[in-house]
Short mmCIF file of C-alpha atoms in Angstrom, two decimals:
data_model
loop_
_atom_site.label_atom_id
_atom_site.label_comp_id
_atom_site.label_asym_id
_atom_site.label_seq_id
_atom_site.Cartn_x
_atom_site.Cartn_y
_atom_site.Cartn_z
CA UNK T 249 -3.72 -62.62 39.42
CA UNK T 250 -1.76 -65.78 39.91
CA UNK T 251 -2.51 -68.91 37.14
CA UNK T 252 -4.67 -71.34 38.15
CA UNK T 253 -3.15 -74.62 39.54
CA UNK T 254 -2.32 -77.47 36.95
CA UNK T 255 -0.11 -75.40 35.22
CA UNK T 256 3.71 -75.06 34.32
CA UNK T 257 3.53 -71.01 35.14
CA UNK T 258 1.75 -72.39 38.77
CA UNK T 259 4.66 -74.70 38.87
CA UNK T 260 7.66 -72.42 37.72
CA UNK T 261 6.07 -69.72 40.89
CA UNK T 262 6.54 -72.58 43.33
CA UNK T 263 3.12 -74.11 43.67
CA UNK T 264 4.06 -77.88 44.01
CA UNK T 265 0.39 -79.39 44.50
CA UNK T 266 -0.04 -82.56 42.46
CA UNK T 267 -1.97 -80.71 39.47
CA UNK T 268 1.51 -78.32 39.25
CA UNK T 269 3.98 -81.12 39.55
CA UNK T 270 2.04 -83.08 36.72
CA UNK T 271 1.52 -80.30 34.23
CA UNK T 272 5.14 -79.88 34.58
CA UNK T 273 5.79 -83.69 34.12
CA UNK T 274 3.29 -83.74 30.89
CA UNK T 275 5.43 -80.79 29.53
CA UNK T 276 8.87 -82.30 30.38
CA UNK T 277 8.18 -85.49 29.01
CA UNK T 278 6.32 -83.50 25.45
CA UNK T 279 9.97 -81.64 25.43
CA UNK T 280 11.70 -85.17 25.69
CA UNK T 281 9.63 -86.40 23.19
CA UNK T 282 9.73 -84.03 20.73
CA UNK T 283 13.96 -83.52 21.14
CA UNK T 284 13.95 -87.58 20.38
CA UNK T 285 12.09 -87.21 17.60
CA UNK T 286 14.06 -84.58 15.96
CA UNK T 287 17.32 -86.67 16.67
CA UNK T 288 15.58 -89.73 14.68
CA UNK T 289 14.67 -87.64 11.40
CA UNK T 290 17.99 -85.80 11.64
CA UNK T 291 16.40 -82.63 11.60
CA UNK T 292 17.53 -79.88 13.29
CA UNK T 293 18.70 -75.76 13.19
CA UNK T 294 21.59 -74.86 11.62
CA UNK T 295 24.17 -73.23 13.83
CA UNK T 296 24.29 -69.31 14.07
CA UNK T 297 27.64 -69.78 12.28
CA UNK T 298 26.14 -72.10 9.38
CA UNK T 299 23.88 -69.26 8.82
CA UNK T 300 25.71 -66.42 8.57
CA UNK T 301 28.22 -68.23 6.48
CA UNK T 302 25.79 -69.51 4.35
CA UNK T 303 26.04 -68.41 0.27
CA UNK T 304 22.34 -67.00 0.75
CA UNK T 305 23.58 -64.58 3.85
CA UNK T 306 26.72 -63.46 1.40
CA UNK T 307 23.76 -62.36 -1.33
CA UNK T 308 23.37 -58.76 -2.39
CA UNK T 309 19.79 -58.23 -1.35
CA UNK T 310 17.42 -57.52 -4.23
CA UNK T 311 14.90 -54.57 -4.77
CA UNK T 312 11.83 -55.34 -5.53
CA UNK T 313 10.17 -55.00 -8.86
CA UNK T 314 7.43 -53.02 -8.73
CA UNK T 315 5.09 -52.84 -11.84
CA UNK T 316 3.29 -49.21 -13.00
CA UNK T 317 0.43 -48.53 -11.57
CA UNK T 318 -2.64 -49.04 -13.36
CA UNK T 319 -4.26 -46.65 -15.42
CA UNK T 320 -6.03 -43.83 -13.59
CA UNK T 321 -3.94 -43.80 -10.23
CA UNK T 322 -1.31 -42.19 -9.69
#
């Protein structure tokens, strides 16, 4: 069953009816939006690199501690 027209899966199949072409344009312009705002605040993912070299990635992992179970199981 093909999506129903006014959306960005319509769209990205080829449908380019206004309703496609504008839920495509109200995503694109979201995407912009949001990629500004990260640029403002600074924020963004560290590299693949940054993790892996990172002191936490070079960290034995730990077992966890389990306590006894309580009385009558077991």
């Amino acid at each position: 069953m093909a999506a129903e027209h006014g959306t960005r899966s319509r769209y990205n199949s080829g449908c380019r009816c206004d309703l496609c072409v504008q839920a495509e344009r109200d995503y694109q312009r979201a995407r912009k939006q949001a990629k500004n705002e990260q640029k403002a605040t600074g924020g963004s993912k560290p590299s693949p690199v940054a993790v892996l070299h990172s002191p936490r990635a070079a960290a034995p992992a730990q077992e966890p501690s389990h306590s006894p179970a309580p009385a009558g199981y077991g």
